[in-house]
Coordinates of C-alpha atoms in Angstrom, one line a residue:
X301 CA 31.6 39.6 2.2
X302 CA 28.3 41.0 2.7
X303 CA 24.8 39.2 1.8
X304 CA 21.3 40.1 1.1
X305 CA 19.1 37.5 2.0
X306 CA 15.9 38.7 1.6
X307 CA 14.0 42.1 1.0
X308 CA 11.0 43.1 3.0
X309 CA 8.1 45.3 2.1
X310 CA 7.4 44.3 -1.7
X311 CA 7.2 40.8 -3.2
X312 CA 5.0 39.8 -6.7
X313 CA 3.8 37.1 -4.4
X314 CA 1.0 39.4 -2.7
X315 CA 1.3 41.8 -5.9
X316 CA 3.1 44.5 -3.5
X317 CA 5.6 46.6 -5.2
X318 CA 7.8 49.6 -3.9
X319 CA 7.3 53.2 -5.4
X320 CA 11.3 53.7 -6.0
X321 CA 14.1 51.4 -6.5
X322 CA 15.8 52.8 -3.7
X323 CA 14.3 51.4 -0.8
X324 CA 15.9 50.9 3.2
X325 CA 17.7 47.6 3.4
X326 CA 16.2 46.1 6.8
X327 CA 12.3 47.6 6.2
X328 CA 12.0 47.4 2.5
X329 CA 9.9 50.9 2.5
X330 CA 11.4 53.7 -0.4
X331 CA 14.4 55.8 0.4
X332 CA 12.1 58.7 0.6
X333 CA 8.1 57.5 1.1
X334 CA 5.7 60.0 0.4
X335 CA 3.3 61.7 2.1
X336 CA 0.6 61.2 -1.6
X337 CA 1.7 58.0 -2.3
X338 CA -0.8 55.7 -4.3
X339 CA 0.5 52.1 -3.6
X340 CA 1.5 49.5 -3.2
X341 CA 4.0 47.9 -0.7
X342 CA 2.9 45.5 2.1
X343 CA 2.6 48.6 4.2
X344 CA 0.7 50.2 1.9
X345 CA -1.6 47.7 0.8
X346 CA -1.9 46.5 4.5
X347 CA -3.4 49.6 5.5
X348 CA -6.4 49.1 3.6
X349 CA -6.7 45.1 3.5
X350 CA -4.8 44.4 7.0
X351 CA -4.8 40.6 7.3
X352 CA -5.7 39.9 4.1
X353 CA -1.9 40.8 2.7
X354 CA -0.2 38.6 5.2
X355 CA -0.6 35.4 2.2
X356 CA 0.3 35.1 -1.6
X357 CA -2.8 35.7 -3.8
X358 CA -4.4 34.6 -5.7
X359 CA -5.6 32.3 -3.0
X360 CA -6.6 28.8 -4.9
X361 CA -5.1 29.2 -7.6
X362 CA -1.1 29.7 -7.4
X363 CA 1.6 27.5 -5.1
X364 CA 4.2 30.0 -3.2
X365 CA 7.8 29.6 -2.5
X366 CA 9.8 31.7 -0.1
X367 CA 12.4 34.0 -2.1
X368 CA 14.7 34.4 1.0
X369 CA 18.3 33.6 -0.1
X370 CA 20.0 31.5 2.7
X371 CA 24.1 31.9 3.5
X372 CA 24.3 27.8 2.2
X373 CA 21.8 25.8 -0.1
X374 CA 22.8 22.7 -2.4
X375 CA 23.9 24.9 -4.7
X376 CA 27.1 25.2 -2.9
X377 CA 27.8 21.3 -3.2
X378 CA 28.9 20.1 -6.4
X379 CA 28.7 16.7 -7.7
X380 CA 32.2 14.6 -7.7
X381 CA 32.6 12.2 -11.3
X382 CA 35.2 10.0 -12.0
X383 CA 37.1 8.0 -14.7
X384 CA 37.6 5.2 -12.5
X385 CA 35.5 1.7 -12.2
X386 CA 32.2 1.5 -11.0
X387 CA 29.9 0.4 -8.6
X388 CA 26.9 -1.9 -8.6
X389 CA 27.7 -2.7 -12.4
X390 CA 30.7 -4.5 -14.0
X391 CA 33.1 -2.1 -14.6
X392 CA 32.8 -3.0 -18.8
X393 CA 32.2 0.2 -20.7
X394 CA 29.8 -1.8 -22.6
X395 CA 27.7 -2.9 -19.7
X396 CA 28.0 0.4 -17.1
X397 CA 26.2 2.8 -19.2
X398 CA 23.7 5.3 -17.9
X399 CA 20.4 3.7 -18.8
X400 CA 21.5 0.9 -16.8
X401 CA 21.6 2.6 -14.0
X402 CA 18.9 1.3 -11.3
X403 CA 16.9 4.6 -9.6
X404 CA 14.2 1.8 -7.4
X405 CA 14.0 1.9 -4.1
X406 CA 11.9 1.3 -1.3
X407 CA 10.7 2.7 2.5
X408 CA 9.1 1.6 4.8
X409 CA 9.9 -1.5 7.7
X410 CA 10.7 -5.4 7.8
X411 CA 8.7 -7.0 5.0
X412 CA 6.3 -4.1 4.9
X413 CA 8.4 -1.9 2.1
X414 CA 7.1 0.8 -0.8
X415 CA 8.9 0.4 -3.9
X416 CA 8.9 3.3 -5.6
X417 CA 10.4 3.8 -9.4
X418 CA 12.2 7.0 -8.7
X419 CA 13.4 8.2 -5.2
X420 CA 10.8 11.1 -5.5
X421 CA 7.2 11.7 -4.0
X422 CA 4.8 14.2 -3.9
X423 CA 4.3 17.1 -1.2
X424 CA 0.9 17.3 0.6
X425 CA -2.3 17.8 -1.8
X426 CA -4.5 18.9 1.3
X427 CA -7.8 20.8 1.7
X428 CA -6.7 24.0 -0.7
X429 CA -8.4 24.4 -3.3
X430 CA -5.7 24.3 -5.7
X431 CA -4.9 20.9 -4.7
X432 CA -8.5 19.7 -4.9
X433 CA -9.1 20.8 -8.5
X434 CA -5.7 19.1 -9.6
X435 CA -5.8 16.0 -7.5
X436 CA -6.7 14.1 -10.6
X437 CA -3.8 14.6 -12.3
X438 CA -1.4 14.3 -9.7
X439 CA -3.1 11.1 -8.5
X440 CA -3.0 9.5 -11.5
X441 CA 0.3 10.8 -12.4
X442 CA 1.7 10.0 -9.5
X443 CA 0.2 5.9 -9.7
X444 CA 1.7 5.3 -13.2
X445 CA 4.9 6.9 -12.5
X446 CA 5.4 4.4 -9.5
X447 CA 5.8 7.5 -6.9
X448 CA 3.9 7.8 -3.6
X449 CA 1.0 10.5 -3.3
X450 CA 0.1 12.3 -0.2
X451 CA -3.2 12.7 0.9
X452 CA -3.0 16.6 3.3
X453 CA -4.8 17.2 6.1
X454 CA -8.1 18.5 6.7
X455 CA -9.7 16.6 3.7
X456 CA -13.2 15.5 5.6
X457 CA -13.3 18.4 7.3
X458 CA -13.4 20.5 4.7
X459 CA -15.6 18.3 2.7
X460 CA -19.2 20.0 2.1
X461 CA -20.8 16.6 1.6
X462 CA -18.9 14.7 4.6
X463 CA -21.4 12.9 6.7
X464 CA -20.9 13.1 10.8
X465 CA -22.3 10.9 13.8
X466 CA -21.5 12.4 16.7
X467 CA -19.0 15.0 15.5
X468 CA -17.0 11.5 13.9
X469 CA -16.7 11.2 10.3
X470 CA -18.6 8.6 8.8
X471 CA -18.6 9.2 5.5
X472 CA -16.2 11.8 3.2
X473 CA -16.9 11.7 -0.7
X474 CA -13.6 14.0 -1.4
X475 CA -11.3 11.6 0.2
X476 CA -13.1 8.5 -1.2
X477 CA -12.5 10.2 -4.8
X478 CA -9.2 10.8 -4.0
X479 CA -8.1 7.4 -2.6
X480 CA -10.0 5.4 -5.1
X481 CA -8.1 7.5 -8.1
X482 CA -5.2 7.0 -7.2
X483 CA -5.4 2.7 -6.3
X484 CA -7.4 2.3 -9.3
X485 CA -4.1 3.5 -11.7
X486 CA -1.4 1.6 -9.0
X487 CA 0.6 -0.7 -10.1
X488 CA 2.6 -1.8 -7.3
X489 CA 5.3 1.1 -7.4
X490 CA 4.3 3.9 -5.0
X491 CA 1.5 4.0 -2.3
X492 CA -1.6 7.0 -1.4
X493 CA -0.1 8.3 2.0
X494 CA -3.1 9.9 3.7
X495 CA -2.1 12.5 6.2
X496 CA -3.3 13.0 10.0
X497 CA -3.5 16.6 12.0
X498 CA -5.2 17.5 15.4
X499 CA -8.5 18.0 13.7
X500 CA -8.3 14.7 11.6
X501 CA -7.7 13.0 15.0
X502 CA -11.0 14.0 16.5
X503 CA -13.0 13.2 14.1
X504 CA -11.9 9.6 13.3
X505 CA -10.2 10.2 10.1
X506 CA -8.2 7.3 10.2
X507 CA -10.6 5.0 11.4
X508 CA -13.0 5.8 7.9
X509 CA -10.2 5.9 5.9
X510 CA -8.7 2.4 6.9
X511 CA -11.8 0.7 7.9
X512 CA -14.0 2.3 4.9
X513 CA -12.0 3.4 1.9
X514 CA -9.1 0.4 2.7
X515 CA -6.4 2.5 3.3
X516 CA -3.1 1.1 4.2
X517 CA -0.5 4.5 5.0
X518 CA -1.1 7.2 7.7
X519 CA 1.0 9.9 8.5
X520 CA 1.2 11.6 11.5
X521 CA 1.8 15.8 11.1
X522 CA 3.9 17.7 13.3
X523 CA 4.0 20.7 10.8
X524 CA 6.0 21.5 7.9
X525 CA 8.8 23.6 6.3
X526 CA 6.4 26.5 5.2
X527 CA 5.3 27.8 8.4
X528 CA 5.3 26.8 12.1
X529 CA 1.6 27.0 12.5
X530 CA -1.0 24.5 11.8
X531 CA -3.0 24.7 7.9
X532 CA -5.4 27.3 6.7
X533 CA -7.5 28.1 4.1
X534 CA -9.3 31.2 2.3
X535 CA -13.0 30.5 2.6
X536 CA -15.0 32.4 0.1
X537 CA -18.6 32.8 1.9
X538 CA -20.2 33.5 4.8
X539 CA -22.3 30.3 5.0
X540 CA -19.4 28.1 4.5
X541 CA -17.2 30.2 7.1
X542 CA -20.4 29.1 9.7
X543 CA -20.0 25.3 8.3
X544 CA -16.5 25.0 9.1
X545 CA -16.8 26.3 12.3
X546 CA -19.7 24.5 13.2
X547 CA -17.4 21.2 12.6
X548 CA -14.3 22.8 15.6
X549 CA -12.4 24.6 12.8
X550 CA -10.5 28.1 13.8
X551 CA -12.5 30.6 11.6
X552 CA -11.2 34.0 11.8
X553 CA -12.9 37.0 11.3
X554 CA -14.9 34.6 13.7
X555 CA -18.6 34.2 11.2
X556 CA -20.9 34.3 14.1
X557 CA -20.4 38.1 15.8
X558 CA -23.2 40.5 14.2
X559 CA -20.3 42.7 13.4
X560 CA -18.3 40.1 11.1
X561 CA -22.0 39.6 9.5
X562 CA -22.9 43.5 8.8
X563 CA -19.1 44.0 7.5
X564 CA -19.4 41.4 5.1
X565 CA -22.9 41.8 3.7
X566 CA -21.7 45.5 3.2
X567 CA -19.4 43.7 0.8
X568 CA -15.9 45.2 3.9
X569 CA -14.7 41.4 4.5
X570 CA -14.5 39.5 1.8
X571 CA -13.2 36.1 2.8
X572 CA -12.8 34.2 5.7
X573 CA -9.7 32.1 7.0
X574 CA -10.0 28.3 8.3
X575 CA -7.1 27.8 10.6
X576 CA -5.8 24.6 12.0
X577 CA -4.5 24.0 15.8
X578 CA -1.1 23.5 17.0
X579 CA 0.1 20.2 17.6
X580 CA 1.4 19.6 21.0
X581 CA 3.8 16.6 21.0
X582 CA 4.5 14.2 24.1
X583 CA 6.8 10.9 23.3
X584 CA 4.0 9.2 25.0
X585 CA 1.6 10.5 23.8
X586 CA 3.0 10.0 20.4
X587 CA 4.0 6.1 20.9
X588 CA 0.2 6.0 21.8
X589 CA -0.7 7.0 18.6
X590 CA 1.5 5.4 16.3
X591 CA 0.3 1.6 18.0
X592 CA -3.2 3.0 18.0
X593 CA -3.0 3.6 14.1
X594 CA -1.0 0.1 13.9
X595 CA -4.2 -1.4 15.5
X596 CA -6.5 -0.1 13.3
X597 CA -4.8 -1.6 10.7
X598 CA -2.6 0.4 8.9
X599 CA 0.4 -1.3 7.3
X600 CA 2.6 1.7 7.0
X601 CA 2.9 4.6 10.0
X602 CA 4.8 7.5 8.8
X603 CA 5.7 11.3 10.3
X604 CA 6.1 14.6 8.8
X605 CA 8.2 17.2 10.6
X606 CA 8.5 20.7 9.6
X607 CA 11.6 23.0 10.1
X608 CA 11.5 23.4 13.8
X609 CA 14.4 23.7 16.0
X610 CA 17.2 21.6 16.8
X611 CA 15.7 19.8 19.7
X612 CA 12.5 19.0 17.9
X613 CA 14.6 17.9 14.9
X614 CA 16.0 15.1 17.6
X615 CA 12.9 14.2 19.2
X616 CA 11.5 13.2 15.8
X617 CA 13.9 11.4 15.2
X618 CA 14.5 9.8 18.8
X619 CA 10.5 9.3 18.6
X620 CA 10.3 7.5 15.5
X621 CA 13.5 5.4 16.3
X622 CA 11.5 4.1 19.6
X623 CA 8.1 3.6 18.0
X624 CA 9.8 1.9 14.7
X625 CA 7.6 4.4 11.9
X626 CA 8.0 3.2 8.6
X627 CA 9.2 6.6 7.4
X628 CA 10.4 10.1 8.5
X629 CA 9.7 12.9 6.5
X630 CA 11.8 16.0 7.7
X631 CA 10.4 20.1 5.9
X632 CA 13.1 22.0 5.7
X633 CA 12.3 25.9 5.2
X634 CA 12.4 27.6 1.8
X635 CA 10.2 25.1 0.6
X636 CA 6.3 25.7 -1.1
X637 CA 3.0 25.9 0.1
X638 CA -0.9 26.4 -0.9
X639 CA -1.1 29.0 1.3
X640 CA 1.5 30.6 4.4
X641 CA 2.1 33.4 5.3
X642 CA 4.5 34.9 3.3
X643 CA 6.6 36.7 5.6
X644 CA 6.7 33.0 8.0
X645 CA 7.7 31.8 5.1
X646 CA 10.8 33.4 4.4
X647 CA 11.7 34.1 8.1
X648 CA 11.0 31.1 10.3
X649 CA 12.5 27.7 10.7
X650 CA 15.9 25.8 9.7
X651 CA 16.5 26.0 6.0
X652 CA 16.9 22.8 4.3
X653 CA 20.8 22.1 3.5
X654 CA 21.3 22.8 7.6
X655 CA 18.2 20.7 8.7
X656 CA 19.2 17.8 6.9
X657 CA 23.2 18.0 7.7
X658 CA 21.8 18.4 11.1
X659 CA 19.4 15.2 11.2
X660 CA 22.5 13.1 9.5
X661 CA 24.8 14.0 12.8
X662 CA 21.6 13.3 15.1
X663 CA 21.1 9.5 13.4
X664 CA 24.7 8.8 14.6
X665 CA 24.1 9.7 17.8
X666 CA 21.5 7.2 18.3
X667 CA 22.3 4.3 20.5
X668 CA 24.1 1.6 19.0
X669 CA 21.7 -1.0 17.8
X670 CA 18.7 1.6 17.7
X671 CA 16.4 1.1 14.9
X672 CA 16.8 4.2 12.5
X673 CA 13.8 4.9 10.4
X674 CA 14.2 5.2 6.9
X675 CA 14.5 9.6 6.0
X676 CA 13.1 11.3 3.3
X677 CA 13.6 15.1 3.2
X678 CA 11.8 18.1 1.6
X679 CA 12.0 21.8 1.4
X680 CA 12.7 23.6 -2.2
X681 CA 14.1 20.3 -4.7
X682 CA 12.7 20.6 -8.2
X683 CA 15.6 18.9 -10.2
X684 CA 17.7 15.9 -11.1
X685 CA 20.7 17.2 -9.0
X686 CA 18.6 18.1 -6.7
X687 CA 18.0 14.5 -5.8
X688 CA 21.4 13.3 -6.3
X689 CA 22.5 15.8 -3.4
X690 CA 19.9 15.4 -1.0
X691 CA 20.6 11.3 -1.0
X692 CA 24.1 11.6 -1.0
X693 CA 24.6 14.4 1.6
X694 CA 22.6 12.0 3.6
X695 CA 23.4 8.5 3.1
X696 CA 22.7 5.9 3.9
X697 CA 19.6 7.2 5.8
X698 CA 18.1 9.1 3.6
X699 CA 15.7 7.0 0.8
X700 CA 13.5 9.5 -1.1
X701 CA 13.3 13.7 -1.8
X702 CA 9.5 15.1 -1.2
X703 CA 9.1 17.4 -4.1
X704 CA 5.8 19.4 -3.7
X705 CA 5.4 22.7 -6.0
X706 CA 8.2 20.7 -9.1
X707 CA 4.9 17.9 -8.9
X708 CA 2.1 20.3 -9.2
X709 CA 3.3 21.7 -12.1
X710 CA 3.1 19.2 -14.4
X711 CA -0.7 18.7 -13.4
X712 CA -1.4 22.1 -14.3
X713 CA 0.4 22.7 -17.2
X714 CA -1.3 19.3 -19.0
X715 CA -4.8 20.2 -17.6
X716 CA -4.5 23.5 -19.2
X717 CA -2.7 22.2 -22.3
X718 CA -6.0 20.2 -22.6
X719 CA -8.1 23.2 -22.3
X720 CA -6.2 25.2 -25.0
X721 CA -5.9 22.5 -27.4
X722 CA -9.6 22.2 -27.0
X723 CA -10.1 26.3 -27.7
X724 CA -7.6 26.8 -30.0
X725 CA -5.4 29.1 -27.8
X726 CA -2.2 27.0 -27.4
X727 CA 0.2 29.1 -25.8
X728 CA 3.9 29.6 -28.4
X729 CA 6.0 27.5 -26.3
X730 CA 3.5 24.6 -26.6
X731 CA 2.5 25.2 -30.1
X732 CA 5.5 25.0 -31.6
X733 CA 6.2 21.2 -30.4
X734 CA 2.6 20.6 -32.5
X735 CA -1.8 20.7 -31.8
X736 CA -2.5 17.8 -30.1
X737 CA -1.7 16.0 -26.8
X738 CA 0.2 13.1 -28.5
X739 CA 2.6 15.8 -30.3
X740 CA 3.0 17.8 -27.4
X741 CA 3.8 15.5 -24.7
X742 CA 6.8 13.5 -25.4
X743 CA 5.8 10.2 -23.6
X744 CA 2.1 10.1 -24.9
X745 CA 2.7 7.9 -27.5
X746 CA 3.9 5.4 -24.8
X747 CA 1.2 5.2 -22.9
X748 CA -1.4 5.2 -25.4
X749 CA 1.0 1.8 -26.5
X750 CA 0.6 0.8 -23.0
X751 CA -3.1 1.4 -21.5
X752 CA -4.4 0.7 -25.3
X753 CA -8.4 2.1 -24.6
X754 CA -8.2 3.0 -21.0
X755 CA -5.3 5.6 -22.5
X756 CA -8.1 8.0 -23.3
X757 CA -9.0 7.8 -19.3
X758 CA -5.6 8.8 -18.5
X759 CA -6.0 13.2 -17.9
X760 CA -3.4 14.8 -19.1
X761 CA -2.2 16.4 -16.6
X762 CA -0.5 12.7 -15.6
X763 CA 0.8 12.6 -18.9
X764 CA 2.4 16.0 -18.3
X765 CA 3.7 14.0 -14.5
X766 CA 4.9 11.0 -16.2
X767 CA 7.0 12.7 -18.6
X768 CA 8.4 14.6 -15.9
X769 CA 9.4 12.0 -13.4
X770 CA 10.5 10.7 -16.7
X771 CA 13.0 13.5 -17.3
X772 CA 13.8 13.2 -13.5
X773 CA 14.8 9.8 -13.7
X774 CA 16.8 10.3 -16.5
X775 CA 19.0 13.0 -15.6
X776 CA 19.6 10.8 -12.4
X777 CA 20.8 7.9 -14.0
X778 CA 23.3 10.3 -15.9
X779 CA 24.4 12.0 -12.7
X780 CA 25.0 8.5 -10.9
X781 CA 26.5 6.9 -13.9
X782 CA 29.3 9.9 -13.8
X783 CA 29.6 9.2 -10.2
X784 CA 29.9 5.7 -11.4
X785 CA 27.1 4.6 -8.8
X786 CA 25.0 2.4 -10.4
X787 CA 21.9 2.1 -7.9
X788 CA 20.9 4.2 -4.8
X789 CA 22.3 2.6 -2.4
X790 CA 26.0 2.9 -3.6
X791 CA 25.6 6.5 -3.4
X792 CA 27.8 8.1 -0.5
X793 CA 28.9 11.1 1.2
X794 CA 31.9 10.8 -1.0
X795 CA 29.8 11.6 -4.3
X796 CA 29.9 15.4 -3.6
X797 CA 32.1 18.4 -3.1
X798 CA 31.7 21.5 -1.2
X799 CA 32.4 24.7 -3.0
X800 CA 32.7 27.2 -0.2
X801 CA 34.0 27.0 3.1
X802 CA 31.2 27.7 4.8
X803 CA 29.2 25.3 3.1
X804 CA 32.3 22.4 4.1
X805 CA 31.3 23.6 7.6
X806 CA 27.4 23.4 8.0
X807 CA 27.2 20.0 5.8
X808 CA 30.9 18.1 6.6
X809 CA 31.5 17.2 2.9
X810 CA 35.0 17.7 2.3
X811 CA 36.1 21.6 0.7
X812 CA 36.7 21.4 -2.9
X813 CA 40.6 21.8 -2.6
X814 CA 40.7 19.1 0.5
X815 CA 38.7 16.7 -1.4
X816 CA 40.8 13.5 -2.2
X817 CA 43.6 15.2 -0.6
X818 CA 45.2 11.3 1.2
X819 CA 45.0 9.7 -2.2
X820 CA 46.3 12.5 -4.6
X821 CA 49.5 12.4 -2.0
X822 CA 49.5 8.5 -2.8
X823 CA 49.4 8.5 -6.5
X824 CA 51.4 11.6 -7.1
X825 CA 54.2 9.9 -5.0
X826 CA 54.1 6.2 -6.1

């Protein structure tokens, strides 16, 4: 069988498009390309705009997923139900029902553990601009649907009003607003989860943020699933290209040559890019860090790895086994972002379904006795089955599913639905549910029950999150119940199925026709 996983050359991400619908498999340019043409694939386009074409536009306002189609995903594993007993419940048709399922957990070491309400938290709200104007919701959202919320990198560097003493932060109002949202909903389900790069380190993020705003989780970067380089940003201005280079930020076309200046006062260049630096790890230099951030008082030390090779895979996880982090996050590619490139993002890194079969055969591999950090994993889930999966394939060491772009949306769609309402331009497929926030949104009338006059504080776009964690914890419960699990940690290996052959191969879960093989023998013969 032949695949196609992935077409070069033309994507609505960047708003390229081919000329003909016959186009060369491997480049993506037309069958025939003509000498005349007038746009626009990547080529095309790139000719005029060069660097600007390598990211999804428009910049600040859209999320991107890659589009590549890997030989394996989760949706070659299918769920396995029964008709027999149950688990974690009394096995009393009356009693295991699916709203009795249990879908609480917790991460985290010893006593020091984050219950969360669902097994579900959000990706990395960093320094784009996107994330910033919808941190709000997804803050709030996030608190009173007892998930954790993470803080991304780069927040007080980016931060126009940030206040520095000697190139160290001493005071960032962005982050401030964005921790203080989200304690002042929390209700003891969930956690903020404020994350740490190269740049952060230098200038004493962590040491404001715990010492001054009272913050209780760091997370150490390594990268993630989008791309294998550090963050970057679209900057729209020439004055705040020069600020963030002034504070040790990568600012490329670099602001301060005459050249960069006359080309964009003659209107040439347009925007600017902030990048971030590479990450070097060292176990050392790592163990170093994760007692220095235990010192400064954090109660929870977590790490986020992104889809890099094997033997990275293992050292995060050998790493975090040594140093005894609360949690470890592992990106798998295919995943979202703010802003990647678009062509890294479809063509680098370990897709998820393989990164996270991979990290379940490295956890056995640790020494007996080892301590084995709690695993979360993230890279492309949106659904209810997508959950189930992910925690089965890796039980019993995986604990939670990072959902990043499925979490924004929510935020968006309520702030807009706000905004519509408010102008009279309700779009059909919200209109016909009814013209006001309370019709609209299913579990309104529940919180307004709830928060009684602090409802009105709530913004919508939480109400939009709750509803949909809501629906997400739901559809769980009805998946486990079939599976008749009847909390999280019942769930095993056992629970799923693969279709393909190739898919029994990369992951280990038992081909469709093998599955159950031992006992069929047994009852078909007794």
């Amino acid at each position: 069988m032949q695949y196609d996983y992935g077409r070069a050359n033309a994507t609505g991400a960047n708003g390229t498009r081919n000329r003909l619908k016959d186009v060369a498999p491997q480049s993506g340019i037309c069958a025939a390309c003509l000498d005349g043409c007038t746009g626009g694939c990547e080529v095309w386009t790139s000719t005029l705009r060069g660097r600007e074409v390598l990211y999804p536009k428009p910049f600040g306002k859209i999320t991107a997923g890659a589009t590549k189609k890997y030989p394996v995903d989760y949706s070659h594993l299918n769920i396995q139900g029964t008709a027999v007993g149950a688990v974690g419940i009394e096995a009393d048709s009356d009693k295991a029902i699916f709203p009795a399922v249990s879908t609480e957990t917790s991460v985290g070491s010893g006593k020091n553990k984050i219950k969360l309400k669902i097994p579900v938290f959000t990706g990395a709200l960093g320094s784009t601009e996107i994330a910033r104007v919808n941190w709000e919701h997804m803050a709030v959202g996030a608190a009173i649907s007892g998930i954790i919320a993470v803080v991304g990198e780069n927040i007080c560097g980016m931060d126009p009003d940030a206040e520095f003493d000697k190139g160290m932060v001493t005071k960032s109002p962005e982050l401030e607003r964005r921790v203080k949202l989200y304690n002042h909903w929390y209700e003891g389900y969930g956690a903020i989860l404020l994350q740490m790069n190269v740049e952060d380190t230098r200038i004493g993020m962590a040491e404001y943020a715990i010492d001054k705003l009272g913050a209780e989780a760091i997370e150490l970067k390594w990268g993630q699933g989008a791309k294998d380089i550090g963050g970057e940003v679209k900057l729209p201005s020439l004055e705040r290209a020069k600020e963030l280079r002034r504070r040790g930020y990568i600012v490329l076309p670099d602001p301060d040559v005459e050249a960069v200046v006359e080309s964009y006062n003659a209107g040439a260049i347009k925007e600017f890019e902030r990048h971030s630096r590479l990450g070097m790890v060292d176990r050392e230099a790592f163990m170093n860090e994760v007692s220095r951030i235990r010192k400064l008082g954090a109660k929870y030390v977590t790490l986020k790895t992104g889809a890099y090779r094997p033997a990275d895979l293992a050292r995060a996880i050998k790493y975090s086994s040594d140093a005894k982090i609360d949690l470890l996050t592992i990106d798998g590619s295919g995943g979202g972002t703010g802003m990647s490139p678009w062509r890294m993002m479809n063509e680098w890194g370990i897709p998820t379904l393989y990164l996270q079969s991979l990290a379940y055969e490295m956890v056995k591999k640790l020494p007996k006795g080892a301590y084995i950090p709690d695993l979360a994993i993230a890279g492309g889930f949106s659904l209810e089955d997508h959950i189930f999966k992910a925690l089965a394939l890796g039980a019993p060491y995986f604990k939670a599913v990072c959902m990043g772009r499925a979490t924004m949306i929510p935020a968006m769609v309520g702030k807009h639905i706000e905004q519509w309402i408010k102008k009279g331009t309700l779009p059909k497929d919200a209109a016909h549910y009814g013209d006001s926030v309370e019709q609209i949104f299913v579990k309104a009338d529940e919180l307004k029950e709830k928060y009684g006059k602090d409802y009105k504080k709530i913004p919508v776009g939480a109400i939009g999150m709750y509803s949909f964690a809501d629906r997400l914890q739901t559809g769980l419960q009805q998946l486990m119940a079939g599976a008749r699990k009847f909390n999280l940690d019942a769930m095993t290996r056992d629970d799923l199925v693969a279709l393909t052959r190739d898919a029994a191969d990369v992951t280990g879960i038992p081909y469709v026709m093998d599955s159950d093989a031992v006992i069929v023998d047994k009852i078909l013969k007794s």
